Short mmCIF file of C-alpha atoms in Angstrom, two decimals:
data_model
loop_
_atom_site.label_atom_id
_atom_site.label_comp_id
_atom_site.label_asym_id
_atom_site.label_seq_id
_atom_site.Cartn_x
_atom_site.Cartn_y
_atom_site.Cartn_z
CA UNK R 55 180.91 -134.16 -4.37
CA UNK R 56 179.61 -133.91 -0.82
CA UNK R 57 176.83 -131.47 0.00
CA UNK R 58 175.12 -131.03 3.35
CA UNK R 59 171.39 -130.44 3.80
CA UNK R 60 169.88 -128.17 6.43
CA UNK R 61 166.22 -127.92 7.36
CA UNK R 62 164.69 -124.45 7.41
CA UNK R 63 162.90 -123.02 10.44
CA UNK R 64 159.36 -121.84 9.68
CA UNK R 65 157.20 -119.20 11.32
CA UNK R 66 153.73 -117.95 10.38
CA UNK R 67 153.12 -114.22 10.67
CA UNK R 68 149.45 -113.33 10.96
CA UNK R 69 147.20 -116.06 9.60
CA UNK R 70 148.68 -116.67 6.18
CA UNK R 71 152.25 -115.38 5.87
CA UNK R 72 154.96 -118.08 6.03
CA UNK R 73 158.58 -117.06 6.69
CA UNK R 74 161.33 -119.69 6.36
CA UNK R 75 164.84 -119.01 7.70
CA UNK R 76 167.75 -120.66 5.92
CA UNK R 77 170.61 -118.85 7.68
CA UNK R 78 171.82 -118.27 10.27
CA UNK R 79 171.46 -121.68 11.91
CA UNK R 80 173.34 -123.20 14.82
CA UNK R 81 175.55 -125.26 12.50
CA UNK R 82 175.61 -122.84 9.56
CA UNK R 83 176.08 -119.21 10.56
CA UNK R 84 176.95 -117.78 7.16
CA UNK R 85 177.87 -118.45 3.54
CA UNK R 86 180.75 -116.11 2.79
CA UNK R 87 179.57 -112.66 3.86
CA UNK R 88 175.93 -113.69 3.40
CA UNK R 89 174.79 -113.88 7.04
CA UNK R 90 170.99 -113.97 6.77
CA UNK R 91 168.52 -115.52 4.34
CA UNK R 92 164.75 -115.53 4.79
CA UNK R 93 162.26 -116.87 2.25
CA UNK R 94 158.84 -115.20 2.51
CA UNK R 95 155.84 -116.66 0.70
CA UNK R 96 154.63 -117.22 -1.88
CA UNK R 97 151.37 -116.16 -0.30
CA UNK R 98 148.15 -114.31 -1.06
CA UNK R 99 147.05 -111.96 1.70
CA UNK R 100 143.63 -112.28 3.21
CA UNK R 101 141.50 -109.19 3.67
CA UNK R 102 143.19 -106.88 6.19
CA UNK R 103 146.58 -108.60 5.96
CA UNK R 104 149.73 -106.98 4.67
CA UNK R 105 153.42 -106.45 5.38
CA UNK R 106 153.77 -103.58 7.84
CA UNK R 107 157.24 -103.37 9.42
CA UNK R 108 157.73 -100.21 11.46
CA UNK R 109 160.88 -98.14 11.69
CA UNK R 110 163.93 -100.16 12.74
CA UNK R 111 167.70 -99.58 12.58
CA UNK R 112 170.60 -101.46 11.04
CA UNK R 113 174.39 -101.21 11.29
CA UNK R 114 177.31 -103.06 9.69
CA UNK R 115 175.39 -104.76 6.89
CA UNK R 116 173.68 -104.49 3.54
CA UNK R 117 170.05 -105.61 3.18
CA UNK R 118 169.46 -107.35 -0.15
CA UNK R 119 165.85 -107.86 -1.26
CA UNK R 120 164.95 -110.00 -4.30
CA UNK R 121 161.24 -109.78 -5.10
CA UNK R 122 159.36 -112.36 -7.18
CA UNK R 123 155.71 -111.44 -6.55
CA UNK R 124 153.92 -108.40 -5.18
CA UNK R 125 155.16 -104.87 -4.49
CA UNK R 126 157.02 -103.49 -1.45
CA UNK R 127 157.33 -99.84 -0.42
CA UNK R 128 160.72 -98.92 1.06
CA UNK R 129 161.38 -95.73 3.05
CA UNK R 130 164.59 -94.90 4.91
CA UNK R 131 166.35 -92.19 6.90
CA UNK R 132 168.29 -91.06 3.81
CA UNK R 133 165.01 -89.88 2.32
CA UNK R 134 164.72 -92.83 -0.06
CA UNK R 135 161.21 -93.79 -1.16
CA UNK R 136 161.09 -96.76 -3.50
CA UNK R 137 158.38 -99.10 -4.74
CA UNK R 138 160.00 -102.44 -5.58
CA UNK R 139 158.32 -104.65 -8.20
CA UNK R 140 159.00 -108.28 -9.22
CA UNK R 141 162.46 -109.16 -10.54
CA UNK R 142 164.01 -106.09 -8.97
CA UNK R 143 166.55 -105.66 -6.17
CA UNK R 144 166.71 -103.17 -3.32
CA UNK R 145 170.19 -102.90 -1.79
CA UNK R 146 170.45 -100.83 1.38
CA UNK R 147 173.88 -100.25 2.93
CA UNK R 148 173.55 -99.56 6.64
CA UNK R 149 177.20 -98.85 7.40
CA UNK R 150 177.43 -96.71 10.54
CA UNK R 151 173.65 -96.58 10.86
CA UNK R 152 170.35 -96.32 8.98
CA UNK R 153 166.62 -96.65 9.74
CA UNK R 154 164.02 -98.02 7.33
CA UNK R 155 160.45 -99.26 7.03
CA UNK R 156 158.80 -101.86 4.83
CA UNK R 157 155.18 -101.86 3.71
CA UNK R 158 153.39 -103.95 1.11
CA UNK R 159 151.68 -101.91 -1.58
CA UNK R 160 147.94 -101.54 -0.83
CA UNK R 161 147.05 -102.62 -4.37
CA UNK R 162 149.16 -105.80 -4.14
CA UNK R 163 147.69 -108.84 -2.38
CA UNK R 164 150.48 -111.34 -3.01
CA UNK R 165 154.08 -111.63 -1.90
CA UNK R 166 157.10 -113.81 -2.69
CA UNK R 167 160.44 -112.49 -1.47
CA UNK R 168 163.99 -113.57 -0.65
CA UNK R 169 165.47 -111.27 2.01
CA UNK R 170 169.22 -111.44 2.66
CA UNK R 171 171.81 -109.62 4.76
CA UNK R 172 175.42 -109.15 3.77
CA UNK R 173 177.98 -108.44 6.50
CA UNK R 174 180.22 -105.52 5.58
CA UNK R 175 183.96 -106.27 5.90
CA UNK R 176 185.48 -104.99 9.12
CA UNK R 177 187.25 -102.09 7.39
CA UNK R 178 183.93 -100.95 5.87
CA UNK R 179 181.42 -101.60 8.63
CA UNK R 180 181.10 -97.88 9.47
CA UNK R 181 180.93 -96.51 5.91
CA UNK R 182 178.35 -93.92 4.90
CA UNK R 183 174.81 -95.33 4.55
CA UNK R 184 173.48 -95.74 1.03
CA UNK R 185 170.48 -97.07 -0.89
CA UNK R 186 170.34 -98.34 -4.46
CA UNK R 187 167.46 -99.75 -6.50
CA UNK R 188 168.19 -102.10 -9.41
CA UNK R 189 165.15 -102.25 -11.71
CA UNK R 190 166.69 -104.59 -14.29
CA UNK R 191 168.99 -107.59 -13.83
CA UNK R 192 170.77 -109.65 -16.51
CA UNK R 193 168.41 -112.37 -17.76
CA UNK R 194 169.68 -115.64 -19.24
CA UNK R 195 166.95 -117.20 -21.36
CA UNK R 196 167.31 -120.75 -22.71
CA UNK R 197 164.69 -123.09 -24.13
CA UNK R 198 164.60 -125.26 -21.02
CA UNK R 199 165.58 -122.89 -18.21
CA UNK R 200 166.07 -119.23 -17.39
CA UNK R 201 168.19 -117.41 -14.83
CA UNK R 202 168.70 -113.96 -13.36
CA UNK R 203 172.23 -112.90 -12.45
CA UNK R 204 171.70 -111.09 -9.15
CA UNK R 205 175.33 -110.73 -8.04
CA UNK R 206 178.56 -111.48 -9.90
CA UNK R 207 178.80 -113.13 -13.30
CA UNK R 208 177.26 -116.13 -15.07
CA UNK R 209 177.40 -117.27 -18.68
CA UNK R 210 178.97 -113.98 -19.75
CA UNK R 211 176.31 -111.86 -18.02
CA UNK R 212 177.47 -109.47 -15.28
CA UNK R 213 175.20 -108.08 -12.57
CA UNK R 214 175.31 -104.31 -11.97
CA UNK R 215 174.82 -104.83 -8.22
CA UNK R 216 177.87 -103.52 -6.35
CA UNK R 217 179.30 -105.54 -3.47
CA UNK R 218 181.99 -104.86 -0.83
CA UNK R 219 183.22 -108.48 -0.70
CA UNK R 220 183.51 -111.35 -3.23
CA UNK R 221 179.97 -112.74 -3.61
CA UNK R 222 177.63 -114.27 -6.17
CA UNK R 223 173.89 -114.90 -6.44
CA UNK R 224 171.84 -116.56 -9.16
CA UNK R 225 168.08 -117.16 -9.49
CA UNK R 226 167.41 -120.15 -11.76
CA UNK R 227 164.08 -121.58 -12.93
CA UNK R 228 163.19 -124.62 -15.02
CA UNK R 229 160.91 -124.05 -18.02
CA UNK R 230 160.59 -127.82 -18.39
CA UNK R 231 162.15 -130.85 -16.74
CA UNK R 232 165.86 -130.32 -17.31
CA UNK R 233 169.27 -131.37 -15.98
CA UNK R 234 171.93 -128.66 -15.96
CA UNK R 235 175.47 -128.45 -14.62
CA UNK R 236 176.44 -125.06 -13.24
CA UNK R 237 180.11 -124.07 -12.96
CA UNK R 238 181.14 -122.89 -9.49
CA UNK R 239 184.02 -120.77 -8.25
CA UNK R 240 186.20 -123.19 -6.24
CA UNK R 241 187.22 -120.29 -3.98
CA UNK R 242 183.59 -119.86 -2.88
CA UNK R 243 181.31 -121.82 -0.59
CA UNK R 244 177.68 -121.93 -1.72
CA UNK R 245 174.14 -122.33 -0.50
CA UNK R 246 171.29 -123.59 -2.70
CA UNK R 247 167.74 -122.78 -1.62
CA UNK R 248 164.67 -123.98 -3.57
CA UNK R 249 162.14 -121.14 -3.81
CA UNK R 250 159.45 -123.04 -5.74
CA UNK R 251 158.85 -126.72 -6.38
CA UNK R 252 161.17 -129.68 -5.94
CA UNK R 253 164.55 -130.51 -7.43
CA UNK R 254 167.63 -132.69 -7.09
CA UNK R 255 171.06 -131.28 -6.29
CA UNK R 256 173.57 -134.00 -7.19
CA UNK R 257 171.78 -136.95 -5.53
CA UNK R 258 169.97 -134.94 -2.85
CA UNK R 259 166.21 -134.45 -3.08
CA UNK R 260 165.23 -130.92 -2.12
CA UNK R 261 162.19 -128.70 -1.65
CA UNK R 262 161.64 -125.25 -0.15
CA UNK R 263 162.15 -126.60 3.37
CA UNK R 264 165.82 -127.44 2.73
CA UNK R 265 169.07 -125.59 2.10
CA UNK R 266 172.05 -127.34 0.52
CA UNK R 267 175.51 -126.25 1.66
CA UNK R 268 178.22 -126.72 -0.98
CA UNK R 269 181.79 -126.44 0.37
CA UNK R 270 184.67 -124.56 -1.22
CA UNK R 271 186.87 -126.39 -3.72
CA UNK R 272 183.76 -127.51 -5.62
CA UNK R 273 183.95 -126.71 -9.34
CA UNK R 274 180.37 -127.51 -10.45
CA UNK R 275 176.97 -128.74 -9.32
CA UNK R 276 174.39 -130.72 -11.28
CA UNK R 277 170.74 -129.81 -10.78
CA UNK R 278 167.65 -131.64 -11.96
CA UNK R 279 164.88 -129.05 -12.20
CA UNK R 280 161.20 -129.73 -12.80
CA UNK R 281 159.02 -127.46 -14.87
CA UNK R 282 158.36 -124.36 -12.76
CA UNK R 283 160.86 -125.21 -10.03
CA UNK R 284 163.07 -122.29 -8.97
CA UNK R 285 166.17 -121.99 -6.78
CA UNK R 286 168.45 -119.31 -5.37
CA UNK R 287 172.19 -120.06 -5.44
CA UNK R 288 174.38 -117.79 -3.29
CA UNK R 289 178.13 -117.97 -2.83
CA UNK R 290 181.08 -116.19 -1.29
CA UNK R 291 184.62 -116.61 -0.06
CA UNK R 292 184.66 -118.43 3.30
CA UNK R 293 185.52 -116.36 6.36
CA UNK R 294 187.18 -117.87 9.42
CA UNK R 295 184.68 -116.51 11.92
CA UNK R 296 181.28 -115.01 11.10
CA UNK R 297 180.45 -111.59 12.53
CA UNK R 298 178.23 -111.04 15.55
CA UNK R 299 174.49 -110.58 15.01
CA UNK R 300 172.00 -109.23 17.51
CA UNK R 301 168.52 -108.18 16.45
CA UNK R 302 169.04 -105.97 13.37
CA UNK R 303 172.70 -105.24 14.03
CA UNK R 304 175.79 -106.88 12.52
CA UNK R 305 179.27 -106.09 13.85
CA UNK R 306 182.69 -107.60 14.40
CA UNK R 307 182.90 -106.48 18.06
CA UNK R 308 180.21 -106.76 20.74
CA UNK R 309 180.88 -103.22 21.96
CA UNK R 310 179.76 -101.92 18.56
CA UNK R 311 176.38 -103.61 18.95
CA UNK R 312 175.99 -102.44 22.55
CA UNK R 313 176.64 -98.85 21.50
CA UNK R 314 174.11 -99.10 18.65
CA UNK R 315 171.46 -100.49 21.02
CA UNK R 316 171.94 -97.53 23.37
CA UNK R 317 171.78 -95.06 20.48
CA UNK R 318 168.50 -96.56 19.24
CA UNK R 319 166.95 -96.63 22.71
CA UNK R 320 168.02 -93.02 23.34
CA UNK R 321 166.73 -91.73 19.97
CA UNK R 322 170.21 -90.62 18.94
CA UNK R 323 170.74 -88.53 15.81
CA UNK R 324 172.56 -91.58 14.48
CA UNK R 325 169.12 -93.09 13.78
CA UNK R 326 166.81 -90.37 12.36
CA UNK R 327 163.05 -90.72 12.15
CA UNK R 328 161.48 -92.06 8.96
CA UNK R 329 158.11 -90.84 7.60
CA UNK R 330 155.92 -93.94 7.57
CA UNK R 331 152.45 -94.40 6.07
CA UNK R 332 151.91 -97.72 7.86
CA UNK R 333 150.34 -98.42 11.22
CA UNK R 334 153.25 -100.02 13.09
CA UNK R 335 155.23 -98.21 15.77
CA UNK R 336 159.06 -98.16 15.72
CA UNK R 337 160.44 -101.53 16.79
CA UNK R 338 161.81 -102.08 20.28
CA UNK R 339 165.20 -103.78 20.55
CA UNK R 340 165.51 -106.87 22.77
CA UNK R 341 167.95 -106.43 25.67
CA UNK R 342 171.45 -107.84 25.27
CA UNK R 343 172.54 -109.44 28.53
CA UNK R 344 175.25 -111.96 27.62
CA UNK R 345 178.30 -112.50 25.50
CA UNK R 346 177.62 -113.11 21.81
CA UNK R 347 179.42 -115.95 20.03
CA UNK R 348 180.80 -115.80 16.50
CA UNK R 349 182.41 -119.25 16.17
CA UNK R 350 181.04 -121.63 13.56
#
C-alpha cells in the first residue's frame, strides 16, 4: 500500500501555545468533506496566558472540536453556552451563518485539542445553524490499546455524532507497544495524524509533525504504536473539487463568500452579537481581492 506523508505547518501563539496545521495544504486541500485540521498543544499555559478568541462568523461548514486536555467555554449566536471537557465533542453547524467565541476555562491551565472543519454539501450549505455537545463517545478498551469512535463505526461501536456526508473519525492510543491492523472503508480516503508520541504507519515513521494520506481503495492499515502514542484517523468519500475557503467561510461559490464578508463587515442581522466574557474584540475579516481556487 502506498501512503503519502505531508509535513505540518507550525505557528506559536503567545509564548507557549503551538498550533500545527495538517490541512488544508497546497497539495492536500481536503480529506473527503474534512477541509481543516489543526492540532493545538499539548501545552501548559504560563501565568496570564489563555485561549481568548473573540466573536467571529462561519458559513457553510461544521466546526468539530475534540478535546483531550483542559476545558473550553463555547458561546454562540444561538444562545449556546457550553463548557467542553476532555474526551468530549462540540459540533457547531454554521449553515447560512453563525457567530461564536472560544475561551479557555480560567481554572484550566492546560490544553490539547484537535480542531476540524467539515464542509457542508452544496445542497445543505445554507441550512439552519445548530449546536450539539456530545459528552460521551463510544470507547473501545483492549489490553494493549484503546480507541474512541468519534464519527462513524468501528469494531461494532457507533458514534452518536450526526454528519451530513459520509465521514469517519477514530482516536486511537497505545497502552503498550503494539501492532494493530485497522480495517478501512475502500470508498474513503483517509488522513492519519499522530497527536502524541511516535508511530509507524505501514513502513512510514511518523510523529506529530507529519500527516499520512491514505488513498481510496485501501482496505486496511497496519500501525505500530508505542506506549502512550496517540493518533487521529479521519476519512471520507473523495470529492472531485474541494470547496472554497476564505478566512472562516466555506462555500461552493465565491459570490457566497463575498456576500458573507459584506454581511459581517456591515453588522448584518445574519451574524448576531454574542455575549463574551473574554477580552478580545470581534475579529476583522481580511479583504478578498482575487479569485479563489478550488482545484486539488
